[in-house]
Coordinates of C-alpha atoms in Angstrom, one line a residue:
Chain H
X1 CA 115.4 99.6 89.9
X2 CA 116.5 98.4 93.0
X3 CA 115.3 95.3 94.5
X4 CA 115.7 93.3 97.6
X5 CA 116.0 89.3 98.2
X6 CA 115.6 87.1 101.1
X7 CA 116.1 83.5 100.1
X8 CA 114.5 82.0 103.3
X9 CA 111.1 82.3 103.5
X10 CA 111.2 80.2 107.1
X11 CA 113.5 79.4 109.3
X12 CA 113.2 77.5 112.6
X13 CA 115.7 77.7 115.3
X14 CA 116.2 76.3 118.9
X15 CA 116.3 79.1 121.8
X16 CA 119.6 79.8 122.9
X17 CA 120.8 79.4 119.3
X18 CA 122.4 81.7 117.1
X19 CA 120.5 83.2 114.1
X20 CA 121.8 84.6 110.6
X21 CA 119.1 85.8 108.3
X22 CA 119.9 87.0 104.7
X23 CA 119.6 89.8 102.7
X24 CA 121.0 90.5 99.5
X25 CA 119.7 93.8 97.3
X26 CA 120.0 95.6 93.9
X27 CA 120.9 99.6 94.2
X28 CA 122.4 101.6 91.9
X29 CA 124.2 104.3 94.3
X30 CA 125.2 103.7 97.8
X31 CA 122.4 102.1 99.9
X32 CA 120.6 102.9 102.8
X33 CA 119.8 99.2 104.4
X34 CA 117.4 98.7 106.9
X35 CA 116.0 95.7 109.1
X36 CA 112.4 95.7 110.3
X37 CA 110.7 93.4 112.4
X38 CA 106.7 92.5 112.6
X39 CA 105.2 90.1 115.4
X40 CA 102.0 88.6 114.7
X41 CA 99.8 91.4 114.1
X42 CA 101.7 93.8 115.1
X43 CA 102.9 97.1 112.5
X44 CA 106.9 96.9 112.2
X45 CA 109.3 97.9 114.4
X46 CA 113.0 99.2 113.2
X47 CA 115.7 96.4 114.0
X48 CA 118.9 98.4 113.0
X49 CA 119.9 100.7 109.7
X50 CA 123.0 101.3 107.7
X51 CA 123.5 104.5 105.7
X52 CA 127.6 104.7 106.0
X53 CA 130.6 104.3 108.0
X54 CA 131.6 100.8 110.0
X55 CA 129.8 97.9 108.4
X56 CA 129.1 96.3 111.1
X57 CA 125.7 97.8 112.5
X58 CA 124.3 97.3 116.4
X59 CA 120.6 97.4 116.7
X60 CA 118.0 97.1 119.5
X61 CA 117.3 93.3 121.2
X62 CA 120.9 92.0 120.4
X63 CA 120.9 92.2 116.9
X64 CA 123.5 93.2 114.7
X65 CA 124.1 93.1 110.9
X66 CA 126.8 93.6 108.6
X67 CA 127.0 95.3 105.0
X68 CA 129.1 93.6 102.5
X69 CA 129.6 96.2 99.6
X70 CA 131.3 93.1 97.5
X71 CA 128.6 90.5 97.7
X72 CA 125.2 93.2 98.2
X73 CA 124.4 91.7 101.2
X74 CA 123.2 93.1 104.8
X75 CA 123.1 89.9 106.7
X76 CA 121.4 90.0 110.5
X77 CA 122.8 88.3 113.3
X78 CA 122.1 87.0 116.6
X79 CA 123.8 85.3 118.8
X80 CA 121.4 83.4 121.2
X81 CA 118.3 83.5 120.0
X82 CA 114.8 83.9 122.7
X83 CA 111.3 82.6 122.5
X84 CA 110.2 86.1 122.0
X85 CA 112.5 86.9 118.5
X86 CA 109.9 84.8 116.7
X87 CA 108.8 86.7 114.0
X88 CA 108.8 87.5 110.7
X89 CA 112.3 90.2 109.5
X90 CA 112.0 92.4 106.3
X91 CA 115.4 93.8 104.9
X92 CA 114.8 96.9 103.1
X93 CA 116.6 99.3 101.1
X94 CA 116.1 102.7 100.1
X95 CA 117.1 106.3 99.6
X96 CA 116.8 109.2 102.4
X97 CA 113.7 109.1 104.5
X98 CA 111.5 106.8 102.7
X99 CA 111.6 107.7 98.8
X100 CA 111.8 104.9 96.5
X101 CA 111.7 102.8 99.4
X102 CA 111.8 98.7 98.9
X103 CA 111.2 95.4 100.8
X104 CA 112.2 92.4 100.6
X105 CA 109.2 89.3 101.0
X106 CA 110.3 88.3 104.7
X107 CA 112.1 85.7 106.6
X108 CA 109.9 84.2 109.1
X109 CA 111.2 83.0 112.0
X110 CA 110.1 80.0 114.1
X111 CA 112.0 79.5 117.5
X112 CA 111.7 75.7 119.4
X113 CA 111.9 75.9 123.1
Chain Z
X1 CA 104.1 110.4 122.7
X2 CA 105.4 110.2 119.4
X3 CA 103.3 108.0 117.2
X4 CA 101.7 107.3 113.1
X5 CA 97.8 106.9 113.6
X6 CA 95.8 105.0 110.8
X7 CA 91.5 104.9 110.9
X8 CA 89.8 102.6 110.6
X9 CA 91.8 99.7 111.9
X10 CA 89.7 96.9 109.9
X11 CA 87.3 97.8 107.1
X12 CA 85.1 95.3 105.0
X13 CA 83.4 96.9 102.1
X14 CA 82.5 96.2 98.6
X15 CA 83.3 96.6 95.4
X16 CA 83.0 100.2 93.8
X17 CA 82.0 102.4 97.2
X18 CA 84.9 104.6 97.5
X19 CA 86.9 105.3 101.1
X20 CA 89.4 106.8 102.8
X21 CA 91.9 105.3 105.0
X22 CA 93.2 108.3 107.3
X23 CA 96.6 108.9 108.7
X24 CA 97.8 110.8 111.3
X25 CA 101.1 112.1 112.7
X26 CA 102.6 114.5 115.7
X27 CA 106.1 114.3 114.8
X28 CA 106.2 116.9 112.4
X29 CA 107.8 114.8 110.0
X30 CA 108.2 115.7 106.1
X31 CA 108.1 112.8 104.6
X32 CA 105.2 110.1 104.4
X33 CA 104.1 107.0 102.7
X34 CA 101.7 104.3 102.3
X35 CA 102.4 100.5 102.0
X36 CA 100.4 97.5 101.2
X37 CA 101.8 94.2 102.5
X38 CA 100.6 91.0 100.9
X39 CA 101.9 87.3 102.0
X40 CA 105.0 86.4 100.4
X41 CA 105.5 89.7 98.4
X42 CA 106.6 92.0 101.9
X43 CA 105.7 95.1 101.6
X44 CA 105.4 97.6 98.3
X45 CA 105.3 101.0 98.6
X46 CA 102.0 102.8 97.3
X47 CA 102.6 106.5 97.1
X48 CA 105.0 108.9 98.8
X49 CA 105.3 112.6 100.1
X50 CA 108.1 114.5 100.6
X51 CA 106.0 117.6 102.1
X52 CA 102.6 119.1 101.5
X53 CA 101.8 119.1 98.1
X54 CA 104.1 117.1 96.8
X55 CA 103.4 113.6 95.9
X56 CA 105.1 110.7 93.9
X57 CA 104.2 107.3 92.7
X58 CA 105.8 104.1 94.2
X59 CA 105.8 100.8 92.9
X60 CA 102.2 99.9 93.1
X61 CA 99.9 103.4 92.6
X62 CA 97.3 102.3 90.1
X63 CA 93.8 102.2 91.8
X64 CA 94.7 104.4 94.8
X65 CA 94.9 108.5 94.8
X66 CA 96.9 110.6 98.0
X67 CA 96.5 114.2 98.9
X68 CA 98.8 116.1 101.1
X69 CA 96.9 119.5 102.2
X70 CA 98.2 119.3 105.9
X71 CA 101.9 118.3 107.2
X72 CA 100.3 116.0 109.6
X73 CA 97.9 113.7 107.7
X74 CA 98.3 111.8 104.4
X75 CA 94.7 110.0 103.9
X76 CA 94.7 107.1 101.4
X77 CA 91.9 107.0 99.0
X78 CA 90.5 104.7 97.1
X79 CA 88.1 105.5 94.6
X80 CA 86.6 102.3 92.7
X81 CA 87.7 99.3 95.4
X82 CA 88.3 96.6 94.0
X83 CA 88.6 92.4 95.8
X84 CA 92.5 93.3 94.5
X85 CA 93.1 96.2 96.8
X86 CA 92.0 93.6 99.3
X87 CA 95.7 94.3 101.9
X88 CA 96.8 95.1 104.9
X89 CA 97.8 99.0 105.0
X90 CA 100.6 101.1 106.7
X91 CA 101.1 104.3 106.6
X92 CA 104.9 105.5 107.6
X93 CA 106.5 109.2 107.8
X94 CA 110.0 110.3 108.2
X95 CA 111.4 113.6 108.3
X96 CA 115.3 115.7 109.2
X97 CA 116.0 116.1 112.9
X98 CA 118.8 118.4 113.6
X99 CA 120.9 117.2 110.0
X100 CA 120.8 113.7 111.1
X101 CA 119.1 111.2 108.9
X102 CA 116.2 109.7 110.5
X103 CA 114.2 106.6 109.6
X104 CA 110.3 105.7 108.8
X105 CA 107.8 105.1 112.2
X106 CA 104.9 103.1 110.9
X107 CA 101.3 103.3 111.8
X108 CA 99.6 100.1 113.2
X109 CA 98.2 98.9 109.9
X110 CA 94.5 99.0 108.4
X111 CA 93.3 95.6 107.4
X112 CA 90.4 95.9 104.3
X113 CA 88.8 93.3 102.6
X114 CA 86.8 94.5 99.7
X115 CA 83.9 91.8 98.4

């Protein structure tokens, strides 16, 4: 079964910083990678996705994130972080359009002014 | 404008009375699905649809029941609440545009407490 692991629960980053958040998952075939993101009380919003080609993927608000066939991980990046990026990030993986879909717990993210 | 609709937004209720959480959506989109998210566990998926009439199980299903009659709407029912089921819901779809692979809009989430 496939599975997905974020080993930071919280991280807490000065603006203008840069920001790596990780994601490592378990998947039999050739993922489909995703990153969401969820403000306080908010639903989610879709970051970036990866389903093939160049491993390095561009998404919406400056991030990026790069798949890593070798070490399972989809790793997001940013390189100057704002006030308004604090949030919590879920990596997911899945197959086409939702089936079998999984999460990871979350990454929340703190930002100092 | 394109968008996932989910009613009610909050619902307290007790143990046993049954309800529905709706979902709604005007994209014409295939597949849907319905996630609880719990602190520290992200979010699991409940049940899934890949078109009308056709349901699967996802990781967490026991308690909860789906039907599909209508492409638009995939209502969440639960029969016997229960202080577990206690969650924040999302409903998501997805669906094919023009052979490219598309990706899951989520609703804005129902929050339920069950007593």
């Amino acid at each position: 079964a496939q599975s997905v692991t974020q080993p930071d629960i919280h991280i807490t980053v000065s603006e203008g910083a840069s920001l790596e958040l990780r994601c490592n998952y378990s998947y039999g075939a050739t993922p489909y990678l995703f990153w969401y993101v969820q403000s306080p009380g908010q639903g989610l919003q879709l970051l970036l996705k990866y389903f093939s080609g160049d491993t390095l993927v561009q998404g919406i608000k400056g991030f990026e994130a790069e798949f890593k066939r070798s070490q399972s991980s989809f790793n997001l990046r940013k390189p100057s972080v704002h006030w308004s990026d604090a949030a919590e990030y879920f990596c997911a993986v899945g197959a086409n359009y939702g089936q079998n879909f999984v999460f990871g717990p979350g990454t929340r993210l703190s930002v100092l002014p | 404008e394109a968008q996932v609709t989910q009613n009610p937004r909050y619902l307290i209720t007790v143990t046993g009375k049954k309800l529905t959480v709706t979902c709604s959506q005007n994209m014409n989109h295939e597949y849907m699905s319905w996630y609880r998210q719990d602190p520290g566990l992200g979010l699991r998926q409940i049940y899934y649809s890949m078109n009308v009439e056709v349901t699967d199980k996802g990781d967490v299903p026991e308690g909860y029941k789906v039907s599909r009659k209508e492409k638009r709407n995939f209502p969440l029912i639960l029969e016997s609440p229960s202080p577990n089921q206690t969650s924040l819901y999302f409903c998501a779809s997805s669906g094919r545009l023009a052979g490219l692979r598309d990706t899951q809009y989520f609703g804005p989430g129902t929050r339920l407490t069950v007593l």
